[in-house]
Coordinates of C-alpha atoms in Angstrom, one line a residue:
Chain A
M1 CA -169.9 76.8 -253.5
Q2 CA -170.7 73.2 -253.0
K3 CA -172.7 71.2 -250.7
I4 CA -170.7 68.5 -249.0
T5 CA -171.8 65.6 -247.0
L6 CA -170.0 65.1 -243.8
P7 CA -170.0 62.8 -240.9
E8 CA -171.9 64.5 -237.9
R9 CA -169.6 65.0 -234.6
P10 CA -170.8 62.3 -232.7
Q11 CA -171.3 64.1 -229.4
W12 CA -172.8 67.3 -231.0
R13 CA -176.1 67.0 -229.3
D14 CA -174.8 66.5 -225.9
H15 CA -172.4 69.6 -226.5
A16 CA -175.2 71.6 -227.6
R17 CA -177.2 70.6 -224.4
D18 CA -174.1 71.5 -222.3
V19 CA -173.8 74.9 -223.8
G20 CA -177.4 75.7 -223.5
F21 CA -178.1 75.7 -227.2
S22 CA -181.6 74.3 -226.4
F23 CA -183.0 75.3 -229.9
A24 CA -180.6 73.0 -231.9
D25 CA -183.9 70.9 -232.6
M26 CA -187.4 73.0 -232.8
H27 CA -190.7 71.6 -233.0
G28 CA -189.4 68.2 -233.7
E29 CA -187.3 69.3 -236.7
P30 CA -183.5 69.6 -236.8
Y31 CA -182.6 73.4 -236.8
W32 CA -178.9 72.9 -236.4
D33 CA -178.0 70.6 -239.2
E34 CA -174.4 69.3 -239.8
T35 CA -175.1 66.3 -241.8
S36 CA -173.6 68.3 -244.6
A37 CA -172.0 71.8 -245.0
Y38 CA -171.5 74.3 -247.7
A39 CA -168.0 74.6 -249.0
F40 CA -166.5 78.0 -250.6
T41 CA -163.3 79.3 -252.2
L42 CA -161.8 82.0 -250.7
D43 CA -162.5 84.3 -253.5
Q44 CA -166.1 83.4 -253.4
I45 CA -166.0 84.4 -249.7
E46 CA -163.8 87.7 -250.1
I47 CA -165.0 88.9 -253.7
D48 CA -168.6 87.6 -253.8
L49 CA -169.8 88.1 -250.2
E50 CA -167.5 90.1 -247.8
D51 CA -166.8 93.1 -250.1
P52 CA -170.3 93.5 -251.5
A53 CA -171.7 93.3 -248.0
T54 CA -169.5 96.0 -246.5
E55 CA -170.3 98.1 -249.7
L56 CA -174.0 97.5 -249.3
H57 CA -173.8 98.8 -245.7
A58 CA -172.2 101.9 -246.9
M59 CA -174.8 102.4 -249.5
C60 CA -177.5 101.8 -246.9
R61 CA -175.9 104.6 -244.7
E62 CA -176.5 106.7 -247.7
A63 CA -180.0 105.7 -248.1
V64 CA -180.8 106.6 -244.5
A65 CA -179.5 110.3 -245.2
E66 CA -181.7 110.3 -248.2
I67 CA -184.8 109.0 -246.4
I68 CA -184.6 111.2 -243.2
A69 CA -184.4 114.4 -245.5
S70 CA -187.6 113.3 -247.2
E71 CA -191.0 113.4 -245.3
S72 CA -192.7 111.2 -248.0
L73 CA -190.2 108.5 -248.0
M74 CA -190.6 108.5 -243.9
E75 CA -194.3 108.1 -244.8
R76 CA -193.9 105.3 -247.2
L77 CA -191.7 103.4 -244.8
A78 CA -194.6 103.8 -242.2
I79 CA -192.5 105.7 -239.5
P80 CA -195.0 107.0 -237.2
E81 CA -195.3 110.7 -237.6
A82 CA -194.7 111.4 -234.0
H83 CA -191.5 109.6 -234.0
R84 CA -190.0 110.8 -237.0
D85 CA -187.7 113.3 -235.3
L86 CA -186.5 110.6 -232.9
V87 CA -185.4 108.3 -236.1
A88 CA -183.7 111.5 -237.5
E89 CA -182.0 112.6 -234.6
S90 CA -180.5 109.2 -233.9
W91 CA -178.8 109.7 -237.3
K92 CA -177.7 113.1 -236.9
Q93 CA -176.0 112.7 -233.5
G94 CA -174.4 109.5 -234.9
D95 CA -175.8 106.9 -232.7
P96 CA -173.6 103.8 -233.5
E97 CA -174.7 100.5 -235.1
I98 CA -173.5 97.4 -233.6
Y99 CA -174.6 94.7 -236.2
G100 CA -176.8 93.5 -239.1
R101 CA -177.3 90.6 -241.5
F102 CA -177.9 91.0 -245.3
D103 CA -179.8 88.0 -246.6
F104 CA -178.4 87.1 -250.2
A105 CA -179.3 84.8 -252.9
Y106 CA -176.0 83.4 -254.0
D107 CA -175.2 80.1 -256.1
G108 CA -171.4 80.5 -256.1
K109 CA -171.3 81.8 -259.9
G110 CA -173.1 85.1 -260.3
P111 CA -173.1 88.0 -258.0
A112 CA -174.9 87.8 -254.6
K113 CA -178.2 89.4 -254.9
L114 CA -179.6 91.3 -251.9
L115 CA -183.0 89.9 -250.7
E116 CA -183.4 91.9 -247.5
Y117 CA -181.4 93.7 -244.7
N118 CA -182.0 92.5 -241.1
A119 CA -180.5 95.7 -240.0
D120 CA -182.3 95.7 -236.5
T121 CA -183.1 92.6 -234.9
P122 CA -181.0 89.8 -236.8
T123 CA -181.1 86.5 -234.9
S124 CA -179.0 83.2 -235.5
L125 CA -176.0 85.2 -234.0
Y126 CA -175.1 82.6 -231.7
E127 CA -175.2 79.6 -234.3
S128 CA -173.3 81.7 -236.7
A129 CA -170.5 83.1 -234.3
A130 CA -170.0 80.5 -231.8
F131 CA -171.6 77.0 -232.6
Q132 CA -170.5 76.9 -236.2
W133 CA -166.8 78.1 -235.0
Q134 CA -166.7 75.1 -232.8
W135 CA -167.9 72.9 -235.5
L136 CA -165.0 74.0 -237.7
E137 CA -162.6 73.6 -234.8
D138 CA -163.9 69.9 -233.8
Q139 CA -164.0 68.8 -237.6
I140 CA -160.4 69.7 -238.1
A141 CA -159.3 68.2 -234.9
A142 CA -161.3 64.9 -235.9
G143 CA -159.6 64.8 -239.2
V144 CA -163.0 65.2 -240.9
L145 CA -161.9 68.6 -242.6
P146 CA -158.1 68.9 -243.7
E147 CA -155.7 70.9 -241.8
G148 CA -156.0 74.7 -243.2
S149 CA -159.8 74.6 -243.8
D150 CA -161.2 77.9 -242.6
Q151 CA -164.4 79.5 -242.1
F152 CA -165.6 83.2 -242.7
N153 CA -166.4 83.9 -239.1
G154 CA -164.6 86.7 -237.2
I155 CA -168.0 87.8 -236.0
H156 CA -167.4 87.2 -232.2
E157 CA -164.0 89.1 -232.4
A158 CA -165.5 91.8 -234.4
L159 CA -168.4 92.3 -231.8
V160 CA -165.8 92.7 -228.9
A161 CA -163.8 94.9 -230.9
R162 CA -166.9 96.9 -231.8
F163 CA -168.3 97.2 -228.2
G164 CA -164.7 98.2 -227.0
E165 CA -164.9 101.1 -229.8
V166 CA -168.0 102.3 -228.8
F167 CA -168.2 102.2 -225.0
E168 CA -165.7 103.3 -222.4
T169 CA -164.4 100.2 -220.2
G170 CA -166.7 99.7 -217.2
S171 CA -169.9 100.9 -218.8
D172 CA -172.9 99.5 -218.0
L173 CA -175.2 97.9 -220.8
H174 CA -178.5 96.5 -220.6
F175 CA -179.7 93.8 -222.8
T176 CA -183.4 93.0 -223.2
A177 CA -185.7 90.6 -225.2
V178 CA -189.3 89.3 -225.1
A179 CA -189.4 86.6 -222.4
G180 CA -189.5 83.0 -223.0
N181 CA -188.1 82.9 -226.4
P182 CA -185.0 80.7 -226.3
E183 CA -184.0 81.6 -229.9
D184 CA -184.1 85.4 -229.4
Y185 CA -182.4 85.0 -226.1
G186 CA -179.4 83.0 -227.6
T187 CA -178.6 86.1 -229.7
V188 CA -179.0 88.5 -226.8
E189 CA -176.7 86.3 -224.7
A190 CA -174.2 85.9 -227.4
M191 CA -174.1 89.8 -227.4
G192 CA -173.9 89.9 -223.8
W193 CA -170.7 87.6 -224.0
A194 CA -169.0 90.0 -226.4
A195 CA -169.8 93.0 -224.4
R196 CA -168.4 91.4 -221.3
E197 CA -165.3 90.5 -223.1
A198 CA -164.8 94.0 -224.1
G199 CA -164.8 94.9 -220.4
L200 CA -168.2 96.3 -220.3
G201 CA -171.0 95.4 -217.6
A202 CA -173.8 93.3 -219.2
H203 CA -177.3 93.1 -217.5
Y204 CA -180.4 91.5 -218.8
C205 CA -184.0 92.3 -218.2
D206 CA -187.1 91.2 -219.9
I207 CA -188.7 93.7 -221.9
D208 CA -192.0 93.9 -220.3
K209 CA -190.2 94.5 -216.9
I210 CA -188.7 97.7 -217.9
A211 CA -190.1 100.5 -215.9
L212 CA -190.3 104.3 -216.3
S213 CA -188.9 106.5 -213.5
T214 CA -190.5 109.4 -212.1
D215 CA -187.9 111.7 -213.8
G216 CA -188.3 109.8 -217.2
Q217 CA -185.6 107.4 -217.3
F218 CA -185.9 103.7 -218.1
L219 CA -185.3 101.5 -215.1
D220 CA -184.5 97.6 -215.2
D221 CA -186.3 95.0 -212.9
E222 CA -184.3 96.1 -210.0
D223 CA -185.0 99.8 -210.6
R224 CA -181.6 100.6 -211.8
R225 CA -181.2 103.1 -214.5
I226 CA -180.6 102.0 -218.1
A227 CA -178.1 104.0 -220.0
V228 CA -177.7 101.7 -222.9
L229 CA -180.2 99.4 -224.1
F230 CA -179.7 96.5 -226.6
K231 CA -183.0 95.4 -227.6
L232 CA -183.9 92.3 -229.5
Y233 CA -187.1 93.8 -230.3
P234 CA -187.9 95.7 -233.5
W235 CA -188.2 99.4 -233.8
E236 CA -191.6 99.1 -235.9
D237 CA -193.0 97.7 -232.6
L238 CA -191.0 99.9 -230.1
L239 CA -192.4 102.8 -231.8
R240 CA -195.9 101.7 -231.4
D241 CA -195.3 100.9 -227.8
D242 CA -197.0 102.7 -224.8
Y243 CA -193.5 104.0 -223.9
A244 CA -192.7 105.2 -227.4
G245 CA -193.2 108.8 -226.4
H246 CA -190.7 108.6 -223.6
I247 CA -187.7 107.3 -225.6
T248 CA -186.8 110.8 -226.5
G249 CA -185.6 112.6 -223.1
S250 CA -184.8 109.2 -221.5
G251 CA -181.2 109.7 -221.8
C252 CA -181.1 106.0 -223.0
L253 CA -178.9 105.0 -225.9
F254 CA -180.7 102.3 -228.0
L255 CA -179.1 99.6 -229.8
E256 CA -179.8 99.1 -232.6
P257 CA -180.3 102.8 -232.9
A258 CA -183.6 104.3 -234.2
W259 CA -182.2 105.1 -237.7
K260 CA -182.0 101.2 -238.2
A261 CA -185.7 101.3 -238.5
L262 CA -185.1 102.7 -242.0
L263 CA -183.0 99.8 -243.0
S264 CA -184.8 96.8 -241.6
N265 CA -187.6 98.0 -243.7
K266 CA -188.4 96.5 -247.0
G267 CA -189.0 100.0 -248.3
L268 CA -185.2 100.2 -248.2
L269 CA -185.1 98.0 -251.5
P270 CA -186.8 100.5 -253.9
V271 CA -184.8 103.4 -252.4
L272 CA -181.6 101.6 -252.9
W273 CA -182.6 100.6 -256.5
Q274 CA -183.5 104.3 -257.2
M275 CA -180.1 105.5 -255.8
F276 CA -177.7 102.8 -257.2
E277 CA -179.8 101.2 -260.3
G278 CA -177.9 98.5 -261.8
H279 CA -175.7 97.7 -259.1
P280 CA -174.7 94.2 -259.4
N281 CA -175.9 93.1 -255.9
L282 CA -179.5 94.9 -256.1
L283 CA -182.4 93.5 -257.6
P284 CA -184.8 96.0 -259.4
A285 CA -187.4 97.0 -256.6
F286 CA -190.4 99.3 -256.6
F287 CA -193.1 100.4 -254.2
E288 CA -196.0 98.3 -255.2
A289 CA -198.3 101.4 -255.2
D290 CA -196.0 103.1 -258.0
V291 CA -196.0 100.3 -260.4
A292 CA -198.8 97.7 -259.7
D293 CA -201.0 99.1 -262.3
A294 CA -198.2 99.1 -265.0
L295 CA -197.3 95.5 -264.0
Q296 CA -200.9 94.3 -264.6
G297 CA -201.1 96.2 -267.9
N298 CA -203.7 98.4 -266.4
G299 CA -202.1 101.8 -266.7
A300 CA -198.7 103.6 -266.4
A301 CA -196.1 103.5 -263.4
S302 CA -196.1 106.6 -261.4
A303 CA -194.2 109.6 -263.2
D304 CA -191.0 109.5 -261.0
T305 CA -190.6 105.7 -261.4
A306 CA -191.8 105.3 -265.1
A307 CA -188.5 105.4 -266.7
A308 CA -186.8 103.0 -264.2
F309 CA -189.7 100.7 -264.4
G310 CA -189.5 100.6 -268.2
R311 CA -186.0 99.5 -267.7
A312 CA -186.7 96.6 -265.2
E313 CA -190.1 95.7 -266.6
S314 CA -189.1 92.5 -268.3
R315 CA -187.4 91.3 -265.5
L316 CA -190.2 91.9 -263.2
T317 CA -192.9 90.2 -265.5
A318 CA -190.6 87.1 -265.7
G319 CA -190.7 86.8 -261.9
H320 CA -191.1 89.2 -258.9
V321 CA -191.7 88.9 -255.1
L322 CA -194.3 90.9 -253.1
K323 CA -192.9 91.6 -249.7
P324 CA -194.8 93.7 -247.2
I325 CA -192.6 96.6 -246.0
L326 CA -192.8 95.3 -242.4
S327 CA -192.4 91.6 -242.4
R328 CA -190.3 88.9 -240.5
E329 CA -189.3 85.3 -241.3
G330 CA -190.9 85.5 -244.6
A331 CA -194.6 86.3 -243.3
S332 CA -196.9 87.6 -246.1
V333 CA -194.5 87.0 -249.1
S334 CA -195.5 85.8 -252.3
I335 CA -193.6 84.9 -255.6
L336 CA -195.2 85.5 -258.9
K337 CA -193.8 84.1 -262.3
S338 CA -195.5 85.4 -265.3
G339 CA -198.3 86.6 -263.3
E340 CA -199.0 83.2 -261.5
V341 CA -198.4 82.9 -257.9
I342 CA -195.8 80.1 -257.6
E343 CA -195.3 80.2 -253.9
Q344 CA -197.0 82.1 -251.0
S345 CA -196.4 82.4 -247.2
K346 CA -198.9 80.9 -245.2
N347 CA -198.2 83.3 -242.5
T348 CA -200.2 86.4 -243.2
E349 CA -199.4 88.4 -239.9
Y350 CA -197.9 91.4 -242.1
S351 CA -200.4 91.5 -244.9
E352 CA -202.2 94.6 -244.0
H353 CA -199.0 96.7 -244.8
P354 CA -198.0 98.2 -248.1
R355 CA -195.7 96.3 -250.0
V356 CA -192.6 96.4 -252.4
I357 CA -192.2 94.5 -255.5
Q358 CA -188.7 93.1 -256.0
A359 CA -187.5 91.2 -259.1
Y360 CA -187.3 87.5 -258.4
A361 CA -183.8 86.0 -258.0
P362 CA -184.3 82.1 -257.3
L363 CA -182.3 80.5 -254.7
P364 CA -179.9 77.8 -255.8
E365 CA -181.2 74.1 -255.1
Y366 CA -178.9 71.7 -253.3
D367 CA -180.5 68.1 -252.8
G368 CA -184.0 69.7 -252.6
F369 CA -182.9 72.5 -250.1
R370 CA -182.4 76.3 -251.0
P371 CA -179.9 78.0 -249.0
V372 CA -179.9 81.7 -248.2
V373 CA -176.5 83.2 -247.2
G374 CA -176.7 85.7 -244.3
A375 CA -173.8 88.0 -244.3
W376 CA -173.0 89.7 -240.9
V377 CA -172.1 93.2 -240.9
V378 CA -170.5 94.4 -237.5
G379 CA -169.9 98.0 -237.1
Q380 CA -169.4 98.9 -240.7
A381 CA -167.7 95.8 -242.1
C382 CA -168.8 92.4 -243.1
A383 CA -167.4 89.9 -240.4
G384 CA -168.6 86.5 -241.4
I385 CA -171.6 84.4 -242.8
G386 CA -174.1 81.9 -241.6
I387 CA -176.2 79.8 -244.0
R388 CA -179.9 78.7 -243.4
E389 CA -181.7 76.4 -245.8
D390 CA -185.3 75.5 -246.4
R391 CA -187.3 73.4 -248.8
S392 CA -189.6 76.2 -249.4
R393 CA -188.5 79.1 -251.7
I394 CA -189.4 81.3 -248.8
T395 CA -186.9 80.9 -245.8
Q396 CA -188.8 81.0 -242.7
D397 CA -188.3 80.6 -239.2
L398 CA -188.1 76.7 -239.0
S399 CA -185.4 76.8 -241.8
R400 CA -182.2 74.9 -240.9
F401 CA -178.9 76.5 -240.0
K402 CA -176.0 75.0 -242.0
P403 CA -172.2 75.3 -241.3
H404 CA -169.8 76.4 -243.8
Y405 CA -166.1 76.2 -244.5
I406 CA -163.6 77.7 -246.8
V407 CA -161.6 75.0 -248.7
A408 CA -158.0 74.8 -247.8
Chain B
M1 CA -154.4 84.8 -241.7
T2 CA -157.3 83.0 -241.3
K3 CA -161.0 84.2 -241.7
R4 CA -162.1 83.2 -238.5
S5 CA -162.0 84.4 -235.0
S6 CA -159.1 83.1 -233.0
R7 CA -161.2 82.3 -229.8
V8 CA -165.0 82.4 -229.4
S9 CA -167.2 82.6 -226.0
I10 CA -169.1 79.4 -226.7
A11 CA -170.3 78.9 -223.1
I12 CA -173.8 80.1 -223.3
V13 CA -175.5 78.3 -220.3
G14 CA -178.7 80.0 -219.1
A15 CA -178.0 83.6 -218.2
A16 CA -174.2 83.1 -217.7
A17 CA -173.3 86.3 -219.7
F18 CA -175.4 88.2 -217.5
T19 CA -175.3 86.8 -213.9
L20 CA -171.6 86.9 -214.0
A21 CA -171.6 90.6 -214.7
G22 CA -174.6 91.2 -212.2
C23 CA -174.3 93.3 -209.1
R24 CA -174.8 90.4 -206.7
E25 CA -172.1 87.9 -206.9
E26 CA -168.9 89.6 -205.3
Q27 CA -168.8 90.9 -201.7
V28 CA -166.2 92.9 -200.0
D29 CA -165.5 93.8 -196.5
A30 CA -166.7 97.0 -195.6
S31 CA -166.8 99.4 -192.8
A32 CA -168.5 102.6 -191.9
F33 CA -167.2 105.5 -189.9
P34 CA -168.8 108.5 -188.7
D35 CA -165.6 110.6 -189.2
L36 CA -161.9 110.4 -189.9
Q37 CA -161.0 110.1 -186.3
S38 CA -162.9 107.0 -185.6
C39 CA -161.2 105.1 -188.6
L40 CA -157.9 106.1 -187.2
D41 CA -158.8 105.0 -183.9
E42 CA -159.7 101.7 -185.1
S43 CA -156.6 101.3 -187.1
A44 CA -154.7 101.8 -183.9
R45 CA -156.5 98.9 -182.6
G46 CA -155.5 96.7 -185.6
G47 CA -158.4 97.3 -187.8
M48 CA -159.1 96.5 -191.3
F49 CA -157.6 99.8 -192.7
T50 CA -154.4 101.5 -192.2
P51 CA -154.2 105.1 -191.0
Q52 CA -153.1 105.8 -194.7
E53 CA -156.1 104.3 -196.1
C54 CA -158.4 106.2 -193.7
E55 CA -156.8 109.4 -194.8
T56 CA -157.0 108.8 -198.6
S57 CA -160.6 107.2 -198.3
F58 CA -161.7 110.2 -196.3
A59 CA -160.4 112.5 -198.8
E60 CA -162.0 110.6 -201.6
A61 CA -165.4 110.6 -199.9
E62 CA -165.1 114.3 -199.3
A63 CA -164.6 114.8 -203.1
L64 CA -167.5 112.6 -204.0
H65 CA -169.7 114.6 -201.6
V66 CA -168.8 117.8 -203.4
E67 CA -169.4 116.1 -206.7
S68 CA -172.4 113.8 -206.0
A69 CA -174.2 114.9 -202.9
P70 CA -177.9 115.2 -203.7
R71 CA -178.7 118.8 -204.4
Y72 CA -182.0 120.7 -203.7
D73 CA -183.2 124.0 -204.6
S74 CA -184.6 124.7 -201.1
L75 CA -183.9 124.1 -197.6
E76 CA -187.3 122.7 -196.9
V77 CA -186.9 119.8 -199.5
C78 CA -183.4 119.1 -198.4
Q79 CA -184.7 118.9 -194.6
E80 CA -187.4 116.7 -195.7
Q81 CA -185.3 114.1 -197.3
H82 CA -182.2 114.3 -194.7
G83 CA -183.8 115.8 -191.4
V84 CA -183.6 118.9 -189.6
D85 CA -180.1 120.4 -188.9
A86 CA -178.6 117.9 -191.7
C87 CA -178.5 120.4 -194.6
G88 CA -176.3 123.2 -195.6
T89 CA -175.7 125.5 -198.7
E90 CA -173.6 124.4 -201.5
A91 CA -171.7 127.6 -201.0
S92 CA -170.8 126.4 -197.3
A93 CA -169.7 122.8 -198.7
T94 CA -167.8 123.7 -201.9
Q95 CA -165.8 126.5 -203.2
G96 CA -167.6 128.7 -205.5
G97 CA -171.0 126.9 -204.9
S98 CA -174.2 128.6 -204.8
G99 CA -175.9 130.0 -201.7
S100 CA -179.2 128.9 -202.9
I101 CA -178.7 125.2 -203.6
F102 CA -178.7 123.0 -200.6
M103 CA -176.9 119.9 -199.8
P104 CA -177.0 117.4 -196.8
L105 CA -174.0 117.3 -194.5
L106 CA -171.6 114.6 -194.9
A107 CA -172.6 112.2 -191.8
G108 CA -170.0 109.5 -192.4
Y109 CA -168.3 107.5 -194.9
L110 CA -168.3 103.9 -195.9
M111 CA -165.2 102.2 -196.9
G112 CA -164.6 98.9 -199.1
N113 CA -161.6 96.8 -198.8
M114 CA -159.7 95.9 -201.8
L115 CA -161.4 98.4 -204.2
G116 CA -159.1 100.9 -205.1
G117 CA -158.4 101.7 -208.6
R118 CA -161.4 99.8 -210.0
T119 CA -163.2 101.5 -212.8
G120 CA -166.7 103.0 -212.0
M121 CA -165.9 102.2 -208.4
A122 CA -165.2 104.3 -205.2
A123 CA -163.4 102.8 -202.5
A124 CA -165.1 105.1 -200.1
Q125 CA -168.6 106.6 -200.4
P126 CA -170.1 109.7 -198.5
L127 CA -173.1 108.7 -196.1
Y128 CA -175.9 111.3 -195.4
K129 CA -178.6 111.2 -192.7
T130 CA -182.2 110.1 -193.8
P131 CA -185.5 111.8 -192.0
D132 CA -185.8 108.9 -190.0
G133 CA -182.3 108.8 -188.5
R134 CA -180.6 106.1 -190.8
Y135 CA -177.8 106.8 -193.3
T136 CA -177.9 106.6 -197.0
D137 CA -175.5 107.0 -199.8
A138 CA -175.1 109.7 -202.5
S139 CA -177.3 107.9 -205.0
R140 CA -179.6 106.9 -202.4
S141 CA -179.6 103.3 -203.6
S142 CA -178.9 101.9 -200.0
T143 CA -179.8 102.9 -196.5
F144 CA -177.9 101.6 -193.5
S145 CA -179.2 101.7 -189.8
N146 CA -175.7 103.0 -188.6
N147 CA -172.8 104.9 -189.7
Q148 CA -170.4 102.7 -187.6
G149 CA -169.5 99.1 -188.0
S150 CA -168.2 96.5 -190.3
T151 CA -169.8 93.9 -192.5
K152 CA -169.6 92.3 -195.9
L153 CA -171.4 94.3 -198.7
N154 CA -171.7 93.7 -202.4
T155 CA -169.1 95.6 -204.5
S156 CA -172.3 97.3 -206.1
Q157 CA -172.6 99.3 -203.0
F158 CA -169.3 101.0 -204.2
T159 CA -170.3 101.8 -207.6
R160 CA -169.2 105.5 -208.1
P161 CA -172.2 107.9 -207.5
T162 CA -173.1 109.9 -210.5
S163 CA -172.5 113.4 -210.4
T164 CA -175.4 115.2 -209.5
I165 CA -175.3 117.4 -212.5
G166 CA -176.1 114.6 -215.0
K167 CA -177.5 111.2 -214.2
A168 CA -176.0 108.1 -215.2
P169 CA -176.7 104.3 -215.3
M170 CA -177.0 101.9 -212.5
T171 CA -178.2 104.2 -209.8
A172 CA -181.5 103.0 -208.6
A173 CA -184.6 105.3 -209.0
S174 CA -188.3 104.7 -208.2
A175 CA -190.5 103.5 -211.0
V176 CA -193.7 105.5 -211.8
S177 CA -195.0 102.6 -214.2
R178 CA -193.6 99.4 -215.7
G179 CA -194.5 97.3 -219.0
G180 CA -194.8 100.0 -221.5
F181 CA -192.4 98.1 -223.8
G182 CA -193.2 94.9 -225.4
S183 CA -197.0 95.1 -226.1
A184 CA -197.0 96.1 -229.7
G185 CA -195.5 92.8 -230.8
G186 CA -198.8 91.3 -229.9
S187 CA -199.1 87.4 -230.2
R188 CA -195.8 87.0 -232.1
S189 CA -193.4 84.5 -230.3
G190 CA -190.0 85.7 -231.8
F191 CA -188.8 89.1 -232.8
G192 CA -185.6 88.3 -234.7
G193 CA -185.1 88.2 -238.5

């Protein structure tokens, strides 16, 4: 894995404007940045990223079964009691998953380390699947990259295949997001394109315009019944909305399904570590409440974690990250080394939530930027990657998207 | 074998992925007839449909009538929705139907040109009376002033009506409330991760 400086495509900003990629610059900062790119070998892609991501998704499915069988884990993941059956039912009846994104710390040498799983509402799909793909095509055509250069990016094709596998041709799907956010909308629209290409009808409706019918079904802004709803809006919020109680019985299939609430939750990390301790792609992780005293030297870890904590203690003391179980875009995350806070998110939006502790895996640094590798899972297999980098150790919403290629 | 897609939809202008799939853009020539004979008569005068199409479409509308007509558990409710003398029992309309379920009588059929064989579409739809003397389709998503005449209609008018046993998407319904999703996110501007 190397960072390579490359000439930008001369017309890329016009192209971005033409295709409606309106958030290529955000808040006066570049978001899409092709002044350099990350280069990988095929082995790095296949052995270090693709296979582990597919395997991790399978492990996460095992974790879902574990969590829904445990009232106390549901509690620790803050799934509202009234909706635990909804979450469990969506798993038991096999509601299909469409996509997710693992975020990895990866330096091209050791194994990729799972930082978190954006299993419910991952964004940057359009940049990863389409704009990045076009960048490679253009740069090969321009001779900037040699013929035979490749990219790990079968995301769009995999999505088309996935939609085709799950739904009958001609089915009508609704897509929704919060109004007025071009970045979220870009992801939703990329999904809509894939659904259409799979022969499905795709309809959009802002989330606050969804209605409830007299017979308890959800309707779009033209009062048409919604049978399938892809929502770029997280379950943790959905379950706390006024309509939450109407989801069961609405006859509406939600995408991602409700069981993804268990995976997009940082509480997943200690569950995975408990189930698969020592896995090369996992970092030691615990619920803070179980180990906080022990970590500060004020007492012992809870009885059922004491042994595992003992095995991980030196790694946690060397460096750990505190993350609220519900947190997005790095909010309320802090990094501690030897007891000292070395970095802390200024966004405290999620600070009231319980937290998990995860051993610190520093991101590699290239020219003052730290890349996070996002590995896209479509259905149950990894289908591509997208990279975002930030000067900060905590990747946030203003992080830049960087293209990548596989060396010919 | 490359690791990338062979082709990607990269046109992502505005709401293009959705408006193209929306229900508004495409229109077809459509005609309504009160009965089979009036379709055959018009075809004899060189109308839009051949006698064969009249027969096929009428049979299709009749089959849809059996499958998708609104069903009511009392004659009163049916008459309230469709007018006096516009209802019968399921038993009289379908073989093996129930004598205590009521359905409106078939009061015409709506035919669309060039719609045969398209998934989720029905080239002919049954029409029913409304209590104010107009005509509506099986899902009651559209109401027409007459059951005779030709016009251009959106293809969505020919969405196959759902079986009245289970309800399916894309039929219209009336809303009891709106806006119950999206509030828990509070002041956050983006919801992706």
